[in-house]
CSV table of C-alpha atoms in Angstrom, one decimal:
chain,number,residue,atom,x,y,z
G,22,GLN,CA,8.9,-80.6,-10.8
G,23,VAL,CA,8.4,-77.2,-12.4
G,24,GLN,CA,5.0,-75.6,-12.9
G,25,LEU,CA,4.5,-72.6,-15.0
G,26,VAL,CA,1.3,-70.5,-14.7
G,27,GLU,CA,0.5,-67.9,-17.2
G,28,THR,CA,-1.7,-64.8,-16.5
G,29,GLY,CA,-2.7,-61.6,-18.4
G,30,GLY,CA,-4.3,-62.7,-21.5
G,31,GLY,CA,-7.5,-61.2,-22.8
G,32,SER,CA,-9.2,-59.3,-25.7
G,33,VAL,CA,-8.0,-56.0,-27.0
G,34,GLN,CA,-8.5,-54.0,-30.2
G,35,ALA,CA,-5.8,-53.6,-32.8
G,36,GLY,CA,-3.2,-51.2,-31.6
G,37,GLY,CA,-3.7,-52.1,-27.9
G,38,SER,CA,-1.4,-53.6,-25.4
G,39,LEU,CA,-1.3,-56.6,-23.0
G,40,ARG,CA,1.1,-57.7,-20.6
G,41,LEU,CA,1.5,-61.5,-20.0
G,42,THR,CA,3.0,-63.0,-16.9
G,43,CYS,CA,4.5,-66.3,-16.3
G,44,ALA,CA,5.4,-67.5,-12.8
G,45,ALA,CA,7.5,-70.6,-12.3
G,46,SER,CA,6.8,-72.7,-9.1
G,47,THR,CA,10.0,-74.5,-8.3
G,48,SER,CA,12.5,-74.6,-5.4
G,49,ASN,CA,15.4,-73.7,-7.7
G,50,TYR,CA,16.2,-73.0,-11.2
G,51,ARG,CA,16.2,-76.2,-13.2
G,52,PHE,CA,16.3,-74.4,-16.5
G,53,ASN,CA,18.4,-71.5,-18.0
G,54,CYS,CA,15.9,-69.8,-20.3
G,55,MET,CA,12.2,-68.9,-20.3
G,56,ALA,CA,10.3,-68.5,-23.5
G,57,TRP,CA,6.8,-67.5,-24.9
G,58,PHE,CA,5.3,-69.5,-27.6
G,59,ARG,CA,2.0,-69.1,-29.4
G,60,GLN,CA,-0.4,-71.1,-31.4
G,61,ALA,CA,-3.1,-69.9,-33.6
G,62,PRO,CA,-6.0,-72.1,-34.7
G,63,GLY,CA,-4.9,-74.3,-37.6
G,64,LYS,CA,-1.3,-73.3,-37.2
G,65,GLU,CA,1.8,-74.7,-35.8
G,66,ARG,CA,3.1,-73.5,-32.4
G,67,GLU,CA,5.9,-70.8,-32.9
G,68,GLY,CA,8.4,-69.1,-30.7
G,69,VAL,CA,7.7,-65.6,-29.9
G,70,ALA,CA,10.4,-64.6,-27.5
G,71,HIS,CA,12.9,-65.9,-25.0
G,72,ILE,CA,15.5,-64.8,-22.5
G,73,SER,CA,18.2,-66.3,-20.4
G,74,ILE,CA,17.9,-66.7,-16.8
G,75,GLY,CA,19.6,-63.6,-15.3
G,76,GLY,CA,17.7,-61.5,-17.9
G,77,PHE,CA,20.4,-61.5,-20.7
G,78,ARG,CA,20.3,-62.1,-24.4
G,79,PRO,CA,16.6,-61.6,-25.3
G,80,TYR,CA,15.5,-63.1,-28.6
G,81,TYR,CA,12.4,-62.2,-30.7
G,82,ALA,CA,10.7,-63.6,-33.6
G,83,ASP,CA,10.9,-61.2,-36.6
G,84,SER,CA,7.0,-60.9,-36.5
G,85,VAL,CA,7.1,-59.3,-33.1
G,86,LYS,CA,10.4,-57.2,-33.1
G,87,GLY,CA,9.9,-53.7,-32.1
G,88,ARG,CA,6.3,-54.5,-30.6
G,89,PHE,CA,7.0,-57.1,-27.9
G,90,SER,CA,9.4,-57.0,-25.0
G,91,ILE,CA,10.4,-59.8,-22.8
G,92,SER,CA,11.8,-59.3,-19.3
G,93,GLN,CA,12.4,-61.4,-16.3
G,94,ASP,CA,12.3,-61.0,-12.4
G,95,TYR,CA,15.0,-63.3,-11.3
G,96,ALA,CA,14.0,-63.4,-7.7
G,97,LYS,CA,10.4,-64.0,-8.4
G,98,LYS,CA,11.1,-66.7,-11.0
G,99,THR,CA,8.8,-64.6,-13.3
G,100,VAL,CA,9.0,-63.7,-16.9
G,101,TYR,CA,6.9,-61.0,-18.5
G,102,LEU,CA,5.9,-60.4,-22.1
G,103,GLN,CA,4.8,-56.8,-22.9
G,104,MET,CA,3.0,-56.7,-26.1
G,105,ASN,CA,2.3,-53.4,-27.7
G,106,SER,CA,0.7,-52.3,-31.1
G,107,LEU,CA,-1.2,-55.6,-31.2
G,108,LYS,CA,-2.4,-56.9,-34.5
G,109,PRO,CA,-5.1,-59.3,-35.3
G,110,GLU,CA,-2.6,-61.8,-36.4
G,111,ASP,CA,-1.2,-61.9,-32.9
G,112,THR,CA,-4.4,-63.7,-31.8
G,113,ALA,CA,-3.3,-67.0,-30.4
G,114,MET,CA,-3.0,-69.1,-27.3
G,115,TYR,CA,0.3,-67.9,-25.7
G,116,TYR,CA,2.4,-70.5,-23.8
G,117,CYS,CA,5.1,-70.0,-21.3
G,118,ALA,CA,8.0,-72.4,-21.3
G,119,ALA,CA,11.2,-73.0,-19.7
G,120,GLY,CA,14.3,-75.1,-20.6
G,121,ALA,CA,17.7,-75.2,-22.0
G,122,ARG,CA,19.2,-72.5,-24.0
G,123,SER,CA,21.3,-73.5,-27.1
G,124,GLY,CA,22.6,-70.7,-29.2
G,125,ASP,CA,19.5,-68.7,-30.3
G,126,TYR,CA,17.0,-71.2,-29.3
G,127,CYS,CA,15.3,-71.9,-25.9
G,128,GLY,CA,14.5,-75.7,-26.0
G,129,PRO,CA,11.5,-76.1,-23.7
G,130,SER,CA,11.3,-78.9,-21.0
G,131,TYR,CA,8.4,-77.4,-19.2
G,132,TRP,CA,5.1,-75.8,-20.4
G,133,GLY,CA,2.4,-73.8,-19.0
G,134,ARG,CA,-1.2,-74.3,-19.8
G,135,GLY,CA,-1.5,-71.1,-21.9
G,136,THR,CA,-3.5,-67.9,-21.8
G,137,GLN,CA,-5.6,-66.7,-24.7
G,138,VAL,CA,-4.9,-63.4,-26.5
G,139,THR,CA,-7.5,-62.2,-29.0
G,140,VAL,CA,-7.0,-58.9,-31.0
G,141,SER,CA,-10.0,-57.6,-32.9
G,142,SER,CA,-9.6,-55.2,-35.8
């Protein structure tokens, strides 16, 4: 069983920064990628960024390129999402996921419960 726990959400003003953390609770890696998704009210869940286990090949959605950065601590089974230059449209529930990478997609098998990010103008 894999449990993912997100922390670091909160409320910031536009232009501010937040760092999300996702810690995986598992005895060994049962997945080869970790990802961040988000879902705003009334919208579909969308992929934000993902990274292969070992920290290679990060991928970003066009809407966050140049502003967000995903990284990983392999030993701690933890992935981070540094979010800079936040915009009101970044407001959403952010979910951590883990699963299997296929090409440029990280297919989630496990999900966290989410952490809320609110950006005010």
